[in-house]
Amino acid sequence: MKVGVIGATGYAGQQLLWFLNNHKETEVSFLVSHSYPDKTYSSIYKNYRDFIKSKCISMQNMYKYLSSVDIVFIALPHGKSMNIAKDLLLKGIKVVDLGADFRLKNYKIYEDWYGLNHEGKELLKNTVYGLPELNRNLIKNASLIANPGCYPTASILAIAPLLKNNLIQNSSIIIDAKSGVSGAGRSLNTSSLFCECNESVKAYKVGKHRHTPEIEQELSNINNENVNVLFTPHLIPMNRGILATCYGKLSKSISLDNIQEIYEEFYSNDYFVRVSEDIPETKWVKGSNFCDIGIRFDKRTGNIIVVSAIDNLIKGAAGQAVQNMNIMCGFDEYEGLNFPSMIP
Amino acid sequence: MKVGVIGATGYAGQQLLWFLNNHKETEVSFLVSHSYPDKTYSSIYKNYRDFIKSKCISMQNMYKYLSSVDIVFIALPHGKSMNIAKDLLLKGIKVVDLGADFRLKNYKIYEDWYGLNHEGKELLKNTVYGLPELNRNLIKNASLIANPGCYPTASILAIAPLLKNNLIQNSSIIIDAKSGVSGAGRSLNTSSLFCECNESVKAYKVGKHRHTPEIEQELSNINNENVNVLFTPHLIPMNRGILATCYGKLSKSISLDNIQEIYEEFYSNDYFVRVSEDIPETKWVKGSNFCDIGIRFDKRTGNIIVVSAIDNLIKGAAGQAVQNMNIMCGFDEYEGLNFPSMIP
Amino acid sequence: MKVGVIGATGYAGQQLLWFLNNHKETEVSFLVSHSYPDKTYSSIYKNYRDFIKSKCISMQNMYKYLSSVDIVFIALPHGKSMNIAKDLLLKGIKVVDLGADFRLKNYKIYEDWYGLNHEGKELLKNTVYGLPELNRNLIKNASLIANPGCYPTASILAIAPLLKNNLIQNSSIIIDAKSGVSGAGRSLNTSSLFCECNESVKAYKVGKHRHTPEIEQELSNINNENVNVLFTPHLIPMNRGILATCYGKLSKSISLDNIQEIYEEFYSNDYFVRVSEDIPETKWVKGSNFCDIGIRFDKRTGNIIVVSAIDNLIKGAAGQAVQNMNIMCGFDEYEGLNFPSMIP
Amino acid sequence: MKVGVIGATGYAGQQLLWFLNNHKETEVSFLVSHSYPDKTYSSIYKNYRDFIKSKCISMQNMYKYLSSVDIVFIALPHGKSMNIAKDLLLKGIKVVDLGADFRLKNYKIYEDWYGLNHEGKELLKNTVYGLPELNRNLIKNASLIANPGCYPTASILAIAPLLKNNLIQNSSIIIDAKSGVSGAGRSLNTSSLFCECNESVKAYKVGKHRHTPEIEQELSNINNENVNVLFTPHLIPMNRGILATCYGKLSKSISLDNIQEIYEEFYSNDYFVRVSEDIPETKWVKGSNFCDIGIRFDKRTGNIIVVSAIDNLIKGAAGQAVQNMNIMCGFDEYEGLNFPSMIP
C-alpha cells in the first residue's frame, strides 16, 4: 500500500516513519515538511540514513503525488488539517489525522477550546475517533480517522471500564498526568530548552488543557451521561512517556479483585492494553505501542486509583495511527507494532 | 553554638552540613556515620574539600563528644532515633530529628504504619512537629523537634489555609506528589540506579506511603476534625524537588482572588512560603529553602487545585531543620538560608 | 534454532532477549539468572509481559536443558564464563561469550589486567574475536565467539582503517570515550545510583581500564606492529550510547577527502558501519546496531580526529552477539537487527 | 559599590545576579535585557522573587543610570560589547566583559575566528585577561577585564603548570572537553531542545571552536613559545559543568608525585583551584567557583593526563567575573563565592 505523510519532520511524523519503514505492507510515497522542503530526510534525522533516501517535499508539490497513494497520515498542528483532509477524501484517499481537528464531534466545543473556526464541520459526522479499544468496528470502515491525543489515550483507557460498569461517581474524576517533553513537539520555545526542563517538574495549563473536552467526549459516550473531568498535565524531564494517575470515588461496594477482573474482561481482546496487578512505570512501555494499566483501591478515602502508562509518541500518536491503518486496511492489527519496550 | 550531626553521610545529612558550614552561629563538633566511620568526610563528599576537615566517627565514639555540644541533628532511617534522642535529651542537649520516629503523636499509628515498637513514647508529648509556619511558637521552647517529612511539608503547606478557613470538603482531598530521586536516599537499591530511574516515571506505594498519617495528623489539627487524605507519591527522573498537586472540592462559593488573598494572609509572616499567581515549578525552589504555592479553581468540576513546590532536601529536610534550630536558639529565622534557587 | 541465555537478567542479557524475541530463526530454550532463579522473567523486566512467559532457571538446572540447544549466549561478569564455555563446547554447542574471558589471545595479558587465573587457556587458540567488520570469515566457522567489549567495538572500528593504511603514527593514538551508565551494568554500586550520576561527568580508570589491551590486540593485528593506545573512559548521565573521540598524528600527507574515501572503501561491505561527512551523535544510533563514524583533520596540529558512535548495549554487546550468531549460523547478517534508531 | 549588569537575562547574567545578590559589598543599580525590557526581573526568573524587585531596562535607557555606577558587567554575545565598553570606560566605569570581544590580544586573530571587524582595537592593549590564577596582579589595576571563556578556564588551569615547567611537548597538547548544555545559552536553537540533547552525547565544532585561539594565547604567554592545541568540545546531557581531559606527551622524565607537587606549588595561593590525587567529577564543583584538578601519567604511552572540572556558569563565567571584581576593587577575593558545591 502506498502511503503519504504530511508533517514528516515533527516528532510524531518521524516516529510514524519509523513504523512505516518496518511495516510489511506499506511503501512511503511522499514526505511533506513545511520546515525542510527539498531537504533529504536523512539529513535531518540521521538515524534514517540508509533507510529513507527520499527528500521532503512542500505542501504545494504534494498534489501531484496524490494519485499514487491509498492513505495519508497528517501530523500537523491543530487548524492545519481541515482543508487538506477534505481534498484527500474527495480523491478517495483514506486519512489518519494525528492532530486535533477532527477529534471533537461538536464543532462548537472545538471552536471554543481551540479559538478557531472549524472549516471541516461537514466531515465530523463520518469521522471516527481512532481509539481501537473502544471503536474498532467503526474504524474498519472509516475513511477519516481522528487519531486520539496522547493524554486522552492514556486517560480514556484508564477510566473507560469504570464508567462502562458504573463503578465511579461521574463528578469525582481527576486525572493527574505526567508527560515527557517530546509531547511539546519540536518547535522552538524557551520552555522546551534542555536547561529549562531538566531537573524540574511543573504543572501547566491547569484546568485549561485542550485535551480535556476530548477526554470528556469519549467518557460521556461510554456512560451515556455527561462526564466532566479535572485534567492536570505535568511536564517531566524525560523524552518519552505518559503516566496518567486517575482518581475517582467508587459508587458502589466492590472488591479490588472484582475491579481487576472487570478490567481484564474489558480489554480481553485488546492486545495492546495490559492490565496488571502492578502499578505501571513508563519505562516498561517506552518505545512500544502498549498501554499498561494498574489499579488500587484506597479504603480510607473511598477512592479508586487507576494508573496507566503509554509512550506518548507511539500509543499516544504514531503507533496508534499505524494500528488504525492496520484495522482500516484489513492488516493484522499489530503488524509492525509487535515488539516490547527496549530498556533501559 | 556547638552542633553534632548523626547520619552525616546520607543525602539529608550532607545537605545539613552544607548549611551548617555557611551558618554564622554554628560550629560542627562531630559527624557520626555508620557507613564511613574513621573516614575523612571530604573523601566521601569531595565538594567539602577545604571546608570540612574532620573525620566521621562511629556511634559508639560519639558519646565522649556529647559534653561539648548544644544541639544534635539526627538524620537516620526510622526506628534508629528513639533511644539516641532519649540519651541526648537526658544530657540537656536539644535534638532535631530529621527521621520519622517522633512525628506521629499517637504511637499506635506509628507502630501500625512503620511496623515497629515505639521505644520513646514518653517523649512524644513534648515533641514539637517542626513545621515553623504552623508551630513557630511551640518550636521556640522545644527541646525535641520532629522535623517534618519532605512530602508532608509540601502537602501541609499547600492545604493548611483551605482547612483553616473551612474552604474544602475534608473527604475530598487528594495529593498527587512528584519527587526527585534523592528522596529515596543513598542506600543501595536496584530501583535507585540511574538506568532504572532515568527516562521513566512511576507511582509507588499508592495509598500506603508512611507520610500519609503525618499529613493527616497535621491537617486534622488545623481543622479540629479528622481529615483523611489520599496521597500518591511518584518518582521523577531528577535529583531534587517535590511538586505536590493537591485537589479538593470547594465547600462554599468563593472567588479565586479571595482564596489567593487568604493564602497570602495566612503566610504573611512566613518568609519561606511564597504564594504566587503562577503555578510553581520545582526549578524555582531547587537549592533553596522556599516553598512556592500557586492556586487554581476549576469551575467545571468544582475543584480547587493547589500546587506547591519545595526542594525535598532543603525545605523538605535539612533547610527546615536549620530553620527550626534558628527558631529554637533565637537566631534570625533565615540565618544561613537566605538565598534563592540557583538555576539552571 | 534453539538458543540458551546465561546471565539473562543483566542489562546485556535482557537486551539480547529483545533481539532473540524478534528474530525469525531463533527460539529461546532457557534463561539462566543467578539473581532471580525460579522467577518469571517478565516479573523482573515487565516490558516482556506477553512476550516471554518462561521462568529463569539456576545455573545448576541449566545442564538438563543443554541437549536441546544449538547455541548459548553467556552474559556474565569476567571470570565466570571459562568453565561454562568448556562444558558447552564439549557438548557441541556453539558459544557466544559477551564477557571478557576469551577476548585476549594471550592469557598472560588477561591474567595481568584481570587479576585472575585463566582456566580456559586451551580454548583461546580457536576462539574468534567477534568483530564482524574485521573477522567475518573467521566467525563463519567459529564455535566460540568472544564478543567484543563496548568500548573496543567503538574504538577499533574508528581506528582500523587508519592503521590498515598506515596513515597514523602508532605511538600517537589517544581514545577519549564517553559512555552511558548502562555500561556499568545492573549491579548495586553507589556510583551507579541516579543521584550520583545525574548532572555530572567524570573520567574513570584513567590509563587502567581493562578494555585497553583488547583494543591494542586488535589494532596490532591490523597493523602487524605493536600498537599501544591511551584509552580514557568517561561516564555520561544517559542510559545508552558510547561516543569515542579518537586522536592520532597523521603519518603522511593526505587530504581529508581521501581519508574519507579510504573509510568508505574499508567499510563498503559492512552494513552496520555508516561512514559520514557529519560528526556522529549517539542519539542517531541509540537502540540500533549501527556504528556511525565521522572524520576530521586538524591542519594546525597535524591530528586526525575520528569520532565513532554506537549503542553500548547493541553494537557494543547484544546486537553484535546476534550479528555474530547470524554469521555463524548462515542467516542474513542483519536478520533481527535491521532497523534504525528510534528517537528522541 | 554600585553595579550594573548588561545582558541580565541570559544564563550567565542571571548567575551573576545570584552572586551579586549575596555579595556584601555590592548593590545592583540596573539590569539591561534586550529580550525583556520593562519586565520585572523576577517574572522571568521566578527564583528571584522577593530578592530582585527591579525591572529590566533597555540598552537605550541604560545611559541615564551610568552616573551612579562604579562597575558594569557585560554578558552579551560576541560582537556586542566593543562599543559599550568604550562608552563605559570613557565615563570612568570599570568593566568586566563576560563575552569574547576583548579576550584575544591580536585583533586579527579575533577577526579571523569570529568573522567580525573589531571595533575596539585600541582597548586591547590595556585589557587584562581575567584569569586570576595567572594574572592576579594585572587584574588589581585593570579597568577592563576580559573574563575568560568557560572552556579556556578549565583548559588553561589544567595545562599551565606543565608549560610553566616545560614538562610537555608543546605540539602534543589535546584537550577533549565535555560541557553541560547551559554553555549553549538560552537562545532558541533546535539543537538546545530538551529532546535533542537528552540521552545523547556529541562532539561539535571539531578543530574549529572559537575558544581555541584563546587557550593558545594564554598557554603561549606562559611558555613564551607558540603553543597550538587541538581542542574538541562535546555536549553532555546535563545543565552545568565542564570536564576537560587534557593530554600531552611528557618531555622529560619525572614522577607523577613530582608533577603533583609542581601543581600544588603552582596553585598554592589560589583558593579556588584544588589539586587532588583523585580524578575530578563535575558534581563536586557544580554550583561553586572551584576548579578541581587531577593528574595521571600513562607509562605505556608516555602521556600525561590532566583532568579539570569547573562549573561553566561560575568559575567559567559569573563566579570568575565576581572574583575579578573582588580583586579589582580590593575586596576579599572570595567574598560572595566562598561555599562548596551543593550536591546531589
mmCIF file of C-alpha atoms in Angstrom, chain C residues 113 171 174-176 178 195-196 199-203 206-207 212 216 228-230 232 234 236-240 243 245 247 249 279-283 286 296 298 300-301 303 305 307 344, chain D residues 113 171 174-176 178 195-196 199-203 206-207 212 216 228-230 232 234 236-240 243 245 247 249 279-283 286 296 298 300-301 303 305 307 344:
data_model
loop_
_atom_site.group_PDB
_atom_site.id
_atom_site.type_symbol
_atom_site.label_atom_id
_atom_site.label_comp_id
_atom_site.label_asym_id
_atom_site.label_seq_id
_atom_site.Cartn_x
_atom_site.Cartn_y
_atom_site.Cartn_z
ATOM 1 C CA TRP C 113 44.785 -6.979 33.627
ATOM 2 C CA SER C 171 52.505 5.873 19.218
ATOM 3 C CA ILE C 174 44.504 8.546 22.144
ATOM 4 C CA ILE C 175 40.926 7.371 22.634
ATOM 5 C CA ASP C 176 38.699 9.568 24.742
ATOM 6 C CA LYS C 178 32.147 8.643 26.717
ATOM 7 C CA CYS C 195 21.810 10.947 42.114
ATOM 8 C CA GLU C 196 25.498 10.084 41.808
ATOM 9 C CA GLU C 199 24.141 16.108 36.400
ATOM 10 C CA SER C 200 27.784 15.033 36.436
ATOM 11 C CA VAL C 201 30.506 13.762 34.146
ATOM 12 C CA LYS C 202 33.711 12.062 35.181
ATOM 13 C CA ALA C 203 36.725 10.236 33.798
ATOM 14 C CA VAL C 206 42.337 6.636 33.539
ATOM 15 C CA GLY C 207 45.020 4.601 31.760
ATOM 16 C CA THR C 212 42.792 -1.200 26.765
ATOM 17 C CA GLU C 216 45.561 -2.865 21.432
ATOM 18 C CA ASN C 228 49.776 0.980 22.340
ATOM 19 C CA VAL C 229 46.908 3.331 22.950
ATOM 20 C CA LEU C 230 45.919 5.675 25.687
ATOM 21 C CA THR C 232 40.278 7.193 28.818
ATOM 22 C CA HIS C 234 34.150 8.766 30.880
ATOM 23 C CA ILE C 236 27.892 10.372 30.962
ATOM 24 C CA PRO C 237 24.434 10.886 32.503
ATOM 25 C CA MET C 238 22.437 8.940 29.934
ATOM 26 C CA ASN C 239 21.242 5.358 29.730
ATOM 27 C CA ARG C 240 22.837 4.234 26.490
ATOM 28 C CA LEU C 243 30.980 8.171 21.704
ATOM 29 C CA THR C 245 36.722 10.541 20.085
ATOM 30 C CA TYR C 247 43.085 11.164 18.028
ATOM 31 C CA LYS C 249 49.050 12.204 14.315
ATOM 32 C CA ILE C 279 30.321 14.094 13.168
ATOM 33 C CA PRO C 280 28.157 11.450 14.831
ATOM 34 C CA GLU C 281 25.909 11.815 17.858
ATOM 35 C CA THR C 282 24.927 8.834 19.935
ATOM 36 C CA LYS C 283 21.221 9.548 19.509
ATOM 37 C CA LYS C 286 20.772 4.556 20.122
ATOM 38 C CA ARG C 296 38.119 15.499 10.677
ATOM 39 C CA ASP C 298 43.166 19.497 12.108
ATOM 40 C CA ARG C 300 47.008 23.320 12.803
ATOM 41 C CA THR C 301 48.226 20.402 14.904
ATOM 42 C CA ASN C 303 45.965 15.468 14.163
ATOM 43 C CA ILE C 305 40.152 13.042 14.708
ATOM 44 C CA VAL C 307 34.562 10.061 16.132
ATOM 45 C CA PRO C 344 14.067 11.090 20.538
ATOM 46 C CA TRP D 113 37.916 33.343 14.143
ATOM 47 C CA SER D 171 52.944 20.151 19.830
ATOM 48 C CA ILE D 174 44.983 17.714 23.036
ATOM 49 C CA ILE D 175 42.026 18.985 25.046
ATOM 50 C CA ASP D 176 38.903 16.861 24.986
ATOM 51 C CA LYS D 178 32.734 17.984 27.891
ATOM 52 C CA CYS D 195 14.692 16.097 23.364
ATOM 53 C CA GLU D 196 17.650 16.861 21.118
ATOM 54 C CA GLU D 199 20.110 10.819 26.087
ATOM 55 C CA SER D 200 22.825 11.795 23.623
ATOM 56 C CA VAL D 201 26.411 12.976 23.503
ATOM 57 C CA LYS D 202 28.153 14.607 20.563
ATOM 58 C CA ALA D 203 31.358 16.333 19.576
ATOM 59 C CA VAL D 206 35.806 19.799 15.957
ATOM 60 C CA GLY D 207 39.046 21.741 15.493
ATOM 61 C CA THR D 212 40.865 27.550 20.640
ATOM 62 C CA GLU D 216 46.535 29.094 22.730
ATOM 63 C CA ASN D 228 48.972 25.143 19.274
ATOM 64 C CA VAL D 229 46.378 22.874 20.760
ATOM 65 C CA LEU D 230 43.738 20.570 19.412
ATOM 66 C CA THR D 232 37.410 19.233 20.883
ATOM 67 C CA HIS D 234 31.433 17.845 23.457
ATOM 68 C CA ILE D 236 26.689 16.395 27.588
ATOM 69 C CA PRO D 237 23.078 15.974 28.761
ATOM 70 C CA MET D 238 23.349 17.938 31.999
ATOM 71 C CA ASN D 239 22.700 21.560 32.904
ATOM 72 C CA ARG D 240 26.077 22.599 34.239
ATOM 73 C CA LEU D 243 35.221 18.421 32.387
ATOM 74 C CA THR D 245 40.516 15.895 29.777
ATOM 75 C CA TYR D 247 46.604 15.082 27.053
ATOM 76 C CA LYS D 249 53.500 13.855 25.838
ATOM 77 C CA ILE D 279 40.303 12.450 39.228
ATOM 78 C CA PRO D 280 37.645 15.154 39.414
ATOM 79 C CA GLU D 281 33.953 14.890 38.666
ATOM 80 C CA THR D 282 31.898 17.910 37.746
ATOM 81 C CA LYS D 283 29.408 17.276 40.544
ATOM 82 C CA LYS D 286 28.795 22.278 40.350
ATOM 83 C CA ARG D 296 47.701 10.817 35.885
ATOM 84 C CA ASP D 298 50.399 6.693 31.484
ATOM 85 C CA ARG D 300 52.698 2.793 28.449
ATOM 86 C CA THR D 301 52.268 5.707 26.037
ATOM 87 C CA ASN D 303 51.217 10.690 28.062
ATOM 88 C CA ILE D 305 46.597 13.258 31.514
ATOM 89 C CA VAL D 307 41.570 16.396 34.158
ATOM 90 C CA PRO D 344 23.377 15.941 44.557
#
